[in-house]
Coordinates of C-alpha atoms (C1' of nucleotides) in Angstrom, one line a residue:
Chain A
M1 CA -0.1 0.1 0.0
S2 CA 2.7 2.6 -1.0
G3 CA 2.1 5.4 -3.4
S4 CA 1.4 9.0 -2.4
G5 CA -2.2 9.9 -2.9
G6 CA -2.0 12.3 -5.8
S7 CA -5.1 14.0 -7.2
V8 CA -7.6 12.0 -5.5
P9 CA -11.0 13.5 -4.6
K10 CA -11.4 15.3 -1.3
G11 CA -11.9 13.2 1.8
Y12 CA -10.3 10.0 0.5
D13 CA -7.1 9.3 2.3
S14 CA -4.7 6.6 1.2
S15 CA -3.8 4.2 -1.6
A16 CA -5.2 5.7 -4.8
Y17 CA -7.3 3.4 -6.8
P18 CA -6.5 2.6 -10.5
S19 CA -8.6 4.3 -13.1
F20 CA -10.8 2.6 -15.7
A21 CA -12.9 3.6 -18.6
V22 CA -16.4 1.8 -18.6
T23 CA -18.4 1.0 -21.5
V24 CA -21.5 -0.8 -22.4
D25 CA -21.9 -3.2 -25.2
I26 CA -25.3 -4.5 -26.4
V27 CA -26.2 -7.7 -28.2
I28 CA -29.2 -7.0 -30.1
L29 CA -31.2 -10.2 -31.2
T30 CA -34.1 -10.2 -33.4
M31 CA -35.9 -12.8 -35.8
W32 CA -35.5 -12.1 -39.4
E33 CA -37.0 -14.5 -42.0
G34 CA -37.4 -17.1 -39.5
R35 CA -33.9 -17.0 -38.4
L36 CA -32.2 -15.6 -35.3
H37 CA -30.1 -12.5 -36.2
V38 CA -27.7 -10.2 -34.2
L39 CA -27.2 -6.5 -35.0
L40 CA -23.6 -5.7 -35.7
V41 CA -21.8 -2.3 -36.5
R42 CA -18.7 -1.9 -38.7
R43 CA -16.1 0.1 -36.6
G44 CA -15.1 3.2 -38.4
R45 CA -11.9 3.9 -36.4
D46 CA -9.1 2.2 -34.7
P47 CA -8.7 -0.2 -32.9
Y48 CA -10.2 -2.7 -35.0
A49 CA -11.2 -0.2 -37.8
G50 CA -13.4 -2.1 -40.5
T51 CA -14.1 -4.9 -38.0
W52 CA -17.7 -5.9 -37.2
A53 CA -18.4 -5.2 -33.5
L54 CA -21.3 -5.0 -31.0
P55 CA -22.7 -1.5 -30.7
G56 CA -21.7 0.3 -27.5
G57 CA -19.8 3.2 -26.1
F58 CA -18.6 5.0 -22.9
K59 CA -20.7 5.3 -19.9
R60 CA -21.1 8.8 -18.6
P61 CA -20.8 9.7 -14.9
D62 CA -24.2 11.1 -14.6
E63 CA -26.2 8.1 -16.0
T64 CA -27.0 4.6 -14.9
L65 CA -25.6 1.7 -16.8
D66 CA -29.1 0.9 -18.1
D67 CA -29.4 4.5 -19.3
A68 CA -26.0 4.3 -21.0
A69 CA -27.2 1.1 -22.8
R70 CA -30.3 2.8 -24.1
R71 CA -28.4 5.8 -25.3
E72 CA -25.8 3.8 -27.1
L73 CA -28.4 1.8 -28.6
R74 CA -30.2 4.7 -30.0
E75 CA -27.1 6.6 -31.0
E76 CA -25.3 3.7 -32.8
T77 CA -28.1 1.9 -34.4
G78 CA -31.3 3.9 -34.2
V79 CA -33.2 1.5 -32.2
I80 CA -35.5 3.4 -29.9
A81 CA -37.5 0.9 -28.0
P82 CA -36.3 -2.6 -27.7
K83 CA -38.8 -4.9 -26.1
H84 CA -36.2 -6.1 -23.8
L85 CA -32.9 -4.7 -22.5
A86 CA -31.1 -6.1 -19.6
Q87 CA -27.6 -6.5 -18.4
F88 CA -26.0 -10.0 -18.4
G89 CA -22.2 -9.6 -17.6
A90 CA -19.1 -7.6 -17.1
Y91 CA -15.8 -8.2 -19.0
G92 CA -12.7 -6.7 -17.7
D93 CA -9.7 -8.8 -18.7
P94 CA -6.4 -6.8 -18.9
G95 CA -5.6 -5.9 -22.4
R96 CA -9.1 -6.7 -23.8
D97 CA -8.9 -3.0 -25.2
P98 CA -5.6 -2.1 -26.6
R99 CA -6.1 1.7 -25.7
T100 CA -6.4 1.5 -22.0
N101 CA -8.0 -0.3 -19.1
V102 CA -11.6 -0.7 -20.0
V103 CA -14.4 -2.8 -18.4
T104 CA -17.5 -3.3 -20.2
V105 CA -20.9 -4.1 -19.0
A106 CA -22.8 -6.3 -21.6
Y107 CA -26.5 -5.8 -22.3
L108 CA -28.9 -8.2 -24.1
A109 CA -31.6 -6.4 -26.3
V110 CA -34.4 -8.0 -28.0
M111 CA -36.7 -6.5 -30.6
P112 CA -39.3 -7.7 -33.1
D113 CA -38.5 -8.0 -36.8
P114 CA -37.5 -4.3 -37.5
G115 CA -39.4 -2.7 -40.4
G116 CA -36.8 -0.1 -41.6
L117 CA -33.6 -1.8 -40.9
R118 CA -32.9 -4.8 -43.3
A119 CA -30.3 -7.4 -43.5
G120 CA -27.9 -7.6 -46.5
T121 CA -27.4 -4.0 -47.3
D122 CA -23.8 -4.3 -47.3
A123 CA -22.9 -0.7 -47.8
A124 CA -24.4 0.1 -44.5
A125 CA -22.3 0.2 -41.3
V126 CA -25.0 -1.5 -39.4
R127 CA -26.6 -4.8 -40.4
L128 CA -28.1 -7.9 -39.2
W129 CA -26.1 -11.2 -39.2
P130 CA -27.4 -14.5 -38.7
V131 CA -26.0 -15.6 -35.3
A132 CA -24.9 -18.9 -36.6
D133 CA -22.6 -17.0 -39.1
A134 CA -21.5 -14.5 -36.5
V135 CA -20.5 -17.1 -34.0
E136 CA -18.7 -19.3 -36.4
N137 CA -17.2 -17.4 -39.2
L138 CA -17.1 -13.7 -38.5
P139 CA -14.1 -12.2 -36.8
L140 CA -15.4 -9.6 -34.1
A141 CA -13.4 -6.8 -32.5
F142 CA -12.3 -7.0 -28.9
D143 CA -13.8 -9.9 -26.9
H144 CA -17.0 -9.4 -28.6
H145 CA -17.2 -13.0 -29.8
R146 CA -17.2 -14.3 -26.3
I147 CA -19.7 -11.7 -25.2
L148 CA -22.0 -12.7 -28.0
S149 CA -21.8 -16.3 -27.2
D150 CA -22.6 -15.5 -23.6
A151 CA -25.6 -13.5 -24.7
I152 CA -27.0 -16.3 -26.7
D153 CA -26.6 -18.6 -23.9
R154 CA -28.3 -16.3 -21.5
A155 CA -31.2 -15.7 -23.9
A156 CA -31.8 -19.3 -24.3
E157 CA -31.9 -19.7 -20.5
Q158 CA -34.4 -16.8 -20.2
L159 CA -36.8 -18.2 -22.5
E160 CA -37.7 -20.8 -19.9
Q161 CA -38.0 -18.4 -17.0
T162 CA -39.4 -15.2 -18.3
D163 CA -41.5 -13.8 -21.1
L164 CA -38.6 -13.1 -23.3
A165 CA -40.0 -15.0 -26.1
T166 CA -42.8 -12.4 -26.5
A167 CA -40.0 -9.7 -27.0
F168 CA -39.0 -11.3 -30.3
V169 CA -42.5 -10.9 -31.8
G170 CA -44.8 -7.9 -32.6
E171 CA -48.0 -6.8 -30.9
T172 CA -49.9 -9.6 -32.6
F173 CA -48.3 -12.7 -33.9
A174 CA -48.9 -16.3 -35.1
L175 CA -48.1 -19.0 -32.8
S176 CA -45.7 -20.4 -35.5
E177 CA -43.7 -17.2 -35.1
L178 CA -43.3 -17.8 -31.5
Q179 CA -42.5 -21.3 -31.8
S180 CA -39.6 -20.5 -34.1
V181 CA -38.1 -18.3 -31.5
Y182 CA -37.8 -21.3 -29.1
E183 CA -36.6 -23.6 -31.9
E184 CA -33.9 -21.1 -32.9
L185 CA -32.5 -20.4 -29.4
W186 CA -32.8 -23.9 -28.2
Q187 CA -31.7 -25.6 -31.4
A188 CA -34.6 -28.2 -31.0
E189 CA -37.7 -29.0 -32.8
I190 CA -40.9 -28.4 -31.0
D191 CA -44.1 -30.3 -31.9
P192 CA -46.6 -27.6 -33.1
A193 CA -49.7 -29.4 -31.5
N194 CA -48.0 -29.7 -28.1
F195 CA -46.8 -26.1 -28.3
R196 CA -50.1 -24.8 -29.0
R197 CA -51.6 -26.5 -26.3
S198 CA -49.1 -25.4 -23.8
L199 CA -49.9 -21.7 -24.8
T200 CA -53.6 -21.8 -25.1
T201 CA -54.9 -24.0 -22.3
L202 CA -54.1 -23.3 -18.7
T203 CA -53.5 -26.3 -16.4
P204 CA -54.0 -26.6 -12.6
T205 CA -50.3 -25.6 -12.1
T206 CA -50.3 -22.7 -14.4
A207 CA -53.5 -21.5 -12.8
S208 CA -53.8 -17.8 -13.5
P209 CA -56.6 -15.1 -13.9
D210 CA -55.0 -14.2 -17.3
S211 CA -53.9 -16.2 -20.2
Y212 CA -50.7 -16.6 -22.2
V213 CA -52.1 -15.6 -25.5
T214 CA -55.5 -14.2 -26.4
P215 CA -56.9 -14.4 -30.0
T216 CA -57.5 -11.3 -31.7
G217 CA -59.8 -12.8 -34.3
K218 CA -57.7 -11.6 -37.1
R219 CA -55.6 -13.8 -39.4
A220 CA -52.4 -13.1 -41.1
K221 CA -52.0 -13.8 -44.8
A222 CA -50.8 -17.1 -45.9
S223 CA -47.4 -17.8 -46.6
P224 CA -46.4 -17.4 -50.5
R225 CA -46.0 -21.2 -50.5
G226 CA -49.6 -21.8 -49.5
G227 CA -51.0 -23.1 -46.2
R228 CA -53.9 -22.0 -44.0
P229 CA -53.6 -18.4 -42.8
P230 CA -52.7 -18.5 -39.1
E231 CA -54.8 -16.7 -36.6
L232 CA -53.1 -13.8 -34.8
F233 CA -52.8 -13.6 -31.0
R234 CA -51.7 -11.0 -28.4
A235 CA -49.5 -11.9 -25.3
G236 CA -51.4 -12.0 -22.1
G237 CA -50.6 -11.5 -18.5
A238 CA -49.8 -15.1 -17.6
W239 CA -46.2 -14.9 -18.5
S240 CA -45.2 -12.9 -15.4
T241 CA -46.2 -15.6 -13.0
Q242 CA -45.3 -18.9 -14.9
P243 CA -43.7 -19.2 -18.4
P244 CA -45.6 -21.8 -20.4
V245 CA -42.8 -23.6 -22.2
R246 CA -40.0 -25.8 -20.5
R247 CA -36.8 -26.5 -22.3
P248 CA -36.7 -30.1 -23.4
R249 CA -34.5 -32.1 -21.0
R250 CA -34.1 -35.0 -23.2
P251 CA -32.1 -34.3 -26.3
K252 CA -33.5 -35.6 -29.6
E253 CA -32.4 -39.1 -30.1
R254 CA -30.6 -39.7 -33.4
P255 CA -32.0 -43.2 -34.6
D256 CA -29.2 -45.8 -34.9
E257 CA -29.0 -47.0 -38.4
A258 CA -27.8 -50.5 -39.1
Chain B
M1 CA -18.9 15.7 -29.6
S2 CA -17.1 18.9 -28.2
G3 CA -14.4 19.0 -25.5
S4 CA -10.8 19.1 -26.1
G5 CA -9.0 15.9 -25.5
G6 CA -7.0 16.5 -22.4
S7 CA -4.6 14.1 -21.0
V8 CA -5.6 11.1 -22.8
P9 CA -3.4 8.1 -23.8
K10 CA -1.5 8.1 -26.9
G11 CA -3.1 7.2 -30.1
Y12 CA -6.7 8.2 -29.1
D13 CA -7.7 11.1 -30.8
S14 CA -11.0 12.8 -29.6
S15 CA -13.6 13.1 -26.9
A16 CA -11.8 12.0 -23.8
Y17 CA -13.7 9.2 -22.0
P18 CA -14.7 9.6 -18.3
S19 CA -12.7 7.8 -15.6
F20 CA -14.1 5.4 -13.1
A21 CA -13.0 3.3 -10.2
V22 CA -13.9 -0.4 -10.6
T23 CA -14.5 -2.6 -7.6
V24 CA -15.5 -6.1 -6.9
D25 CA -18.1 -7.0 -4.2
I26 CA -18.6 -10.5 -3.1
V27 CA -21.8 -12.2 -1.6
I28 CA -20.5 -15.1 0.3
L29 CA -23.3 -17.6 1.2
T30 CA -23.0 -20.7 3.4
M31 CA -25.1 -22.9 5.6
W32 CA -24.8 -22.6 9.2
E33 CA -26.8 -24.5 11.7
G34 CA -29.3 -25.4 9.1
R35 CA -29.9 -21.8 8.1
L36 CA -28.6 -19.7 5.1
H37 CA -26.0 -17.1 6.2
V38 CA -24.1 -14.3 4.5
L39 CA -20.6 -13.2 5.4
L40 CA -20.4 -9.5 6.0
V41 CA -17.6 -7.1 7.0
R42 CA -17.7 -4.1 9.3
R43 CA -16.2 -1.3 7.4
G44 CA -13.4 0.5 9.4
R45 CA -13.2 3.8 7.5
D46 CA -15.5 6.2 5.8
P47 CA -17.8 6.3 3.9
Y48 CA -20.0 4.2 6.0
A49 CA -17.4 3.5 8.8
G50 CA -18.8 1.0 11.3
T51 CA -21.6 -0.2 9.0
W52 CA -21.8 -3.7 7.7
A53 CA -20.9 -4.3 4.1
L54 CA -20.1 -6.8 1.5
P55 CA -16.4 -7.7 1.3
G56 CA -14.8 -6.3 -1.8
G57 CA -12.3 -3.8 -3.1
F58 CA -10.6 -2.1 -6.1
K59 CA -9.7 -4.1 -9.3
R60 CA -6.3 -3.8 -10.5
P61 CA -5.4 -3.0 -14.0
D62 CA -3.3 -6.3 -14.5
E63 CA -5.8 -8.8 -13.1
T64 CA -9.1 -10.1 -14.3
L65 CA -12.3 -9.5 -12.6
D66 CA -12.4 -13.1 -11.3
D67 CA -8.9 -12.7 -9.9
A68 CA -9.7 -9.5 -8.2
A69 CA -12.8 -11.3 -6.6
R70 CA -10.5 -14.2 -5.4
R71 CA -7.9 -11.7 -4.1
E72 CA -10.4 -9.6 -2.2
L73 CA -12.1 -12.6 -0.7
R74 CA -8.8 -13.9 0.7
E75 CA -7.6 -10.4 1.8
E76 CA -10.8 -9.4 3.5
T77 CA -12.2 -12.6 4.9
G78 CA -9.5 -15.2 4.8
V79 CA -11.7 -17.4 2.6
I80 CA -9.2 -19.3 0.4
A81 CA -11.2 -21.7 -1.8
P82 CA -14.9 -21.2 -2.2
K83 CA -16.5 -23.9 -3.9
H84 CA -18.3 -21.6 -6.1
L85 CA -17.3 -18.1 -7.3
A86 CA -19.1 -16.4 -10.3
Q87 CA -20.0 -12.9 -11.3
F88 CA -23.6 -12.1 -11.3
G89 CA -24.0 -8.4 -12.0
A90 CA -22.6 -4.9 -12.3
Y91 CA -23.8 -1.8 -10.5
G92 CA -23.0 1.7 -11.6
D93 CA -25.6 4.1 -10.6
P94 CA -24.4 7.8 -10.3
G95 CA -23.7 8.5 -6.6
R96 CA -23.7 4.9 -5.4
D97 CA -20.3 5.8 -3.9
P98 CA -20.0 9.3 -2.4
R99 CA -16.3 9.4 -3.1
T100 CA -16.2 9.3 -6.8
N101 CA -17.6 7.4 -9.8
V102 CA -17.4 3.7 -8.9
V103 CA -18.7 0.7 -11.0
T104 CA -18.8 -2.5 -8.9
V105 CA -18.9 -6.1 -10.3
A106 CA -20.8 -8.3 -7.9
Y107 CA -19.8 -11.9 -7.3
L108 CA -21.6 -14.8 -5.7
A109 CA -19.4 -17.1 -3.6
V110 CA -20.5 -20.2 -1.9
M111 CA -18.7 -22.3 0.7
P112 CA -19.5 -25.3 3.0
D113 CA -20.0 -24.4 6.7
P114 CA -16.6 -22.9 7.6
G115 CA -14.8 -24.6 10.5
G116 CA -12.9 -21.7 11.9
L117 CA -15.1 -18.7 11.2
R118 CA -18.1 -18.5 13.5
A119 CA -21.1 -16.5 13.8
G120 CA -21.9 -14.4 16.7
T121 CA -18.5 -13.4 17.7
D122 CA -19.5 -9.8 17.8
A123 CA -16.1 -8.1 18.4
A124 CA -14.9 -9.3 15.1
A125 CA -15.0 -7.4 12.0
V126 CA -16.3 -10.3 10.0
R127 CA -19.3 -12.3 10.7
L128 CA -21.9 -14.5 9.4
W129 CA -25.5 -13.2 9.3
P130 CA -28.6 -15.1 8.7
V131 CA -29.7 -13.9 5.4
A132 CA -33.3 -13.2 6.5
D133 CA -31.9 -10.7 9.1
A134 CA -29.4 -9.1 6.7
V135 CA -32.1 -8.5 4.0
E136 CA -34.8 -7.2 6.4
N137 CA -33.2 -5.6 9.3
L138 CA -29.6 -4.8 8.8
P139 CA -28.5 -1.5 7.3
L140 CA -25.8 -2.2 4.7
A141 CA -23.3 0.3 3.1
F142 CA -23.6 1.7 -0.5
D143 CA -26.2 -0.2 -2.6
H144 CA -25.2 -3.4 -0.9
H145 CA -28.7 -4.3 0.2
R146 CA -29.8 -4.4 -3.5
I147 CA -26.8 -6.5 -4.4
L148 CA -27.5 -8.9 -1.7
S149 CA -31.0 -9.4 -2.7
D150 CA -30.0 -10.0 -6.3
A151 CA -27.4 -12.5 -5.3
I152 CA -30.0 -14.6 -3.4
D153 CA -32.3 -14.5 -6.3
R154 CA -29.6 -15.7 -8.6
A155 CA -28.6 -18.5 -6.2
A156 CA -32.2 -19.7 -6.1
E157 CA -32.2 -19.8 -9.8
Q158 CA -28.9 -21.6 -10.2
L159 CA -30.0 -24.2 -7.8
E160 CA -32.2 -25.5 -10.6
Q161 CA -29.7 -25.3 -13.3
T162 CA -26.4 -26.1 -12.0
D163 CA -24.7 -28.1 -9.2
L164 CA -24.6 -25.1 -7.0
A165 CA -26.4 -27.0 -4.1
T166 CA -23.2 -29.2 -3.8
A167 CA -21.1 -26.1 -3.2
F168 CA -23.0 -25.6 0.1
V169 CA -21.9 -28.9 1.6
G170 CA -18.7 -30.6 2.3
E171 CA -17.0 -33.4 0.5
T172 CA -19.4 -35.8 2.2
F173 CA -22.8 -35.0 3.5
A174 CA -26.1 -36.3 4.4
L175 CA -28.9 -35.9 2.2
S176 CA -30.9 -33.8 4.6
E177 CA -28.0 -31.3 4.5
L178 CA -28.4 -31.0 0.8
Q179 CA -32.2 -30.7 1.2
S180 CA -32.0 -27.8 3.7
V181 CA -30.0 -25.8 1.0
Y182 CA -32.9 -26.1 -1.4
E183 CA -35.5 -25.4 1.4
E184 CA -33.7 -22.3 2.6
L185 CA -33.1 -20.8 -0.9
W186 CA -36.6 -21.7 -2.3
Q187 CA -38.5 -21.0 0.9
A188 CA -40.5 -24.2 0.4
E189 CA -40.7 -27.5 2.0
I190 CA -39.6 -30.5 0.2
D191 CA -40.7 -34.1 1.0
P192 CA -37.6 -36.0 2.2
A193 CA -38.7 -39.2 0.4
N194 CA -39.2 -37.7 -2.9
F195 CA -36.0 -35.6 -2.5
R196 CA -34.1 -38.8 -1.8
R197 CA -35.5 -40.5 -4.8
S198 CA -34.6 -37.8 -7.3
L199 CA -31.1 -37.8 -6.0
T200 CA -30.4 -41.6 -5.7
T201 CA -32.3 -43.1 -8.7
L202 CA -31.5 -42.2 -12.4
T203 CA -34.5 -42.0 -14.6
P204 CA -34.8 -42.3 -18.4
T205 CA -34.6 -38.5 -18.9
T206 CA -31.7 -38.1 -16.4
A207 CA -29.7 -41.0 -18.0
S208 CA -26.1 -40.7 -17.2
P209 CA -23.1 -42.9 -16.8
D210 CA -22.6 -41.2 -13.5
S211 CA -24.8 -40.6 -10.4
Y212 CA -25.8 -37.5 -8.5
V213 CA -24.6 -39.0 -5.3
T214 CA -22.7 -42.0 -4.2
P215 CA -22.9 -43.4 -0.8
T216 CA -19.8 -43.6 1.2
G217 CA -20.7 -46.4 3.6
K218 CA -20.1 -44.2 6.5
R219 CA -22.6 -42.6 8.6
A220 CA -22.7 -39.3 10.4
K221 CA -23.5 -39.2 14.1
A222 CA -27.1 -38.7 15.0
S223 CA -28.4 -35.4 16.0
P224 CA -28.2 -34.5 19.7
R225 CA -32.0 -34.8 20.0
G226 CA -32.0 -38.3 18.7
G227 CA -32.9 -39.8 15.3
R228 CA -31.2 -42.4 13.1
P229 CA -27.7 -41.5 11.9
P230 CA -27.8 -40.5 8.3
E231 CA -25.7 -42.1 5.7
L232 CA -23.0 -39.8 4.2
F233 CA -22.8 -39.4 0.4
R234 CA -20.3 -37.9 -2.0
A235 CA -21.4 -35.7 -5.0
G236 CA -21.2 -37.6 -8.3
G237 CA -20.7 -36.4 -12.0
A238 CA -24.3 -36.4 -13.1
W239 CA -24.8 -32.8 -11.9
S240 CA -23.0 -31.4 -14.9
T241 CA -25.4 -32.8 -17.4
Q242 CA -28.7 -32.6 -15.7
P243 CA -29.4 -31.2 -12.2
P244 CA -31.8 -33.5 -10.3
V245 CA -34.2 -31.2 -8.4
R246 CA -36.8 -28.8 -10.2
R247 CA -38.1 -25.8 -8.3
P248 CA -41.7 -26.5 -7.3
R249 CA -43.9 -24.6 -9.7
R250 CA -47.0 -24.7 -7.7
P251 CA -46.7 -22.7 -4.3
K252 CA -48.0 -24.5 -1.4
E253 CA -51.7 -24.1 -1.0
R254 CA -53.0 -22.6 2.1
P255 CA -56.1 -24.6 3.0
D256 CA -59.2 -22.4 3.3
E257 CA -60.6 -22.5 6.8
A258 CA -64.3 -21.9 7.2
Chain C
dC1 C1' -55.3 -31.8 -58.0
dA2 C1' -50.6 -31.6 -54.6
dA3 C1' -48.0 -29.2 -51.3
dA4 C1' -47.8 -26.5 -47.4
dT5 C1' -49.1 -24.6 -43.3
dA6 C1' -52.6 -24.2 -39.4
dG7 C1' -55.3 -26.4 -36.1
dT8 C1' -58.0 -30.5 -33.2
dG9 C1' -58.3 -34.9 -30.8
dT10 C1' -56.2 -38.6 -28.4
dC11 C1' -53.2 -41.9 -26.4
dT12 C1' -49.0 -43.0 -23.4
dC13 C1' -46.0 -42.9 -19.9
dT14 C1' -42.6 -40.3 -17.1
dG15 C1' -41.8 -38.5 -12.8
dA16 C1' -43.4 -35.2 -9.2
dG17 C1' -45.9 -35.2 -5.2
dA18 C1' -48.5 -37.3 -1.3
dC19 C1' -48.2 -40.3 2.4
dA20 C1' -48.4 -44.8 4.9
dG21 C1' -45.1 -47.4 7.2
dT22 C1' -40.4 -49.3 8.9
dA23 C1' -35.6 -48.5 11.0
dT24 C1' -32.4 -46.5 14.3
dT25 C1' -30.9 -43.4 17.4
dG26 C1' -31.1 -40.2 22.3
dG27 C1' -33.5 -39.5 26.3
Chain D
dC1 C1' -41.5 -46.2 26.6
dC2 C1' -41.6 -41.6 23.4
dA3 C1' -39.6 -38.2 20.2
dA4 C1' -37.0 -37.5 16.5
dT5 C1' -34.7 -38.3 12.4
dA6 C1' -33.6 -41.6 8.5
dC7 C1' -35.3 -44.5 5.0
dT8 C1' -38.6 -47.7 1.9
dG9 C1' -42.5 -48.6 -0.8
dT10 C1' -46.7 -47.4 -3.3
dC11 C1' -50.5 -44.9 -5.2
dT12 C1' -52.0 -40.9 -8.2
dC13 C1' -52.2 -37.6 -11.5
dA14 C1' -50.5 -33.7 -14.2
dG15 C1' -48.5 -32.8 -18.3
dA16 C1' -45.0 -33.5 -21.9
dG17 C1' -44.5 -36.0 -26.2
dA18 C1' -46.0 -38.6 -30.1
dC19 C1' -48.9 -38.8 -33.7
dA20 C1' -53.3 -39.4 -36.5
dC21 C1' -56.6 -36.6 -38.5
dT22 C1' -58.9 -32.4 -40.3
dA23 C1' -59.1 -27.3 -42.2
dT24 C1' -57.7 -23.8 -45.3
dT25 C1' -54.7 -21.5 -48.2
dT26 C1' -51.3 -21.2 -53.0
dG27 C1' -50.1 -22.8 -57.2

DNA sequence: CAAATAGTGTCTCTGAGACAGTATTGG
DNA sequence: CCAATACTGTCTCAGAGACACTATTTG
């Protein structure tokens, strides 16, 4: 405990503490064309200029971490109101940022399929990437690959415990849309009949004055490849007490071929 | 984006970033006399001198957050090897520390009933508090009350998903010890017969080459109030694939009295 | 018409919970 | 003996999964 206290704030006596920059980084997940996507930005300046990265930036002293996440989300991507935004981890390994000591607080954001923003517009500095590609093939700046992986793990967990699934869909939605959220994040197939039942019928254990989904009476248009048009539902209040779908415990058996 | 870059590190061009102190704070949970306890330290200096607080301290630039947590745990409490230590949140509200801008990263640590350390030795600056008391009655420094609450919530969640329960007990343990961990964290009673079955018998879904618990052949001494001496078990390898006990979904019904 | 998707009805069986009853200790 | 704790056996039933079948669209 040596070191003379230099320009430390008043009233603090000994052993100056080291100084860090604090950032927030945001993993924004959404469903696009039935697949899970993550929103990334291309960095315009060093370090890692030209590399894809999670949107984020420096926390300011007069704002909370949550506010910083909301602000950076808006400034860097134009996303105003994600349906879910929650912190899931902090990352502070030495050297994770070549500039200086940076500790980042990572956020998971979820939004429904965005109308304006589109994947594939390569000229833009912001685009959606399929998460499978982003995790397996794409080089990411800093330790953002690890942060992205952690975010996906966390999202998969939270599907079972919260109403997170409903954050991926719009105000009204077909049950098949919701089902694809679970299937993408859990990498598992779900029987549509059983999925429907678990959402539309309340059981003794999931007793609740409210329901998980309520029919709107309207129907979406059928898919271009035919099929019956699906009924549109709205999310109900039962999610807060008891999420309806539990993650399959038994992984799908692959039949042995002789 | 105004502001002249002042004394910023070399190679970084514009808009200096604000500086923070980064700390780690550790919520250490253990079972003591059948009840869940948290280890707190009494602060020796301002701010909050004399107030009970979570152990913790400043992160150094050359160590990871996990290393900082391990170091502070050792320096402040003498705990060398917790059976569980994992980060669960970051807290950075403006003004949470009156000295300066501090962002803290919170850790959950779990250890078996410590031999040396004892609750109730009031003269000491370190003691175990029953979590119920600490959450409801005890004034804590900074925002440590909120951090403690979050830690307990997280621990309760992780019981269902990981092998966290085994971190509360020693190398060998009676099943009733393990059961009390679940009952304390979930605030629910569990039928001992059903609890035993879920740990000692593997089912088709929990298929595993290994078991959850293996008998050691030894027995503990009976309690001072009588009772059959319990068999001692050792934790097996099946926890990593599929934790054995699921949190009750249906809260205990309180029978209506007419 | 066929293909594709939406939606209904029904069977099975795991495993969680309830609970009766036995075993072994201290007092 | 009784109280207390450990342990065994058995019944029931909710609910997850499998799956056959019907309904409504596009092409």
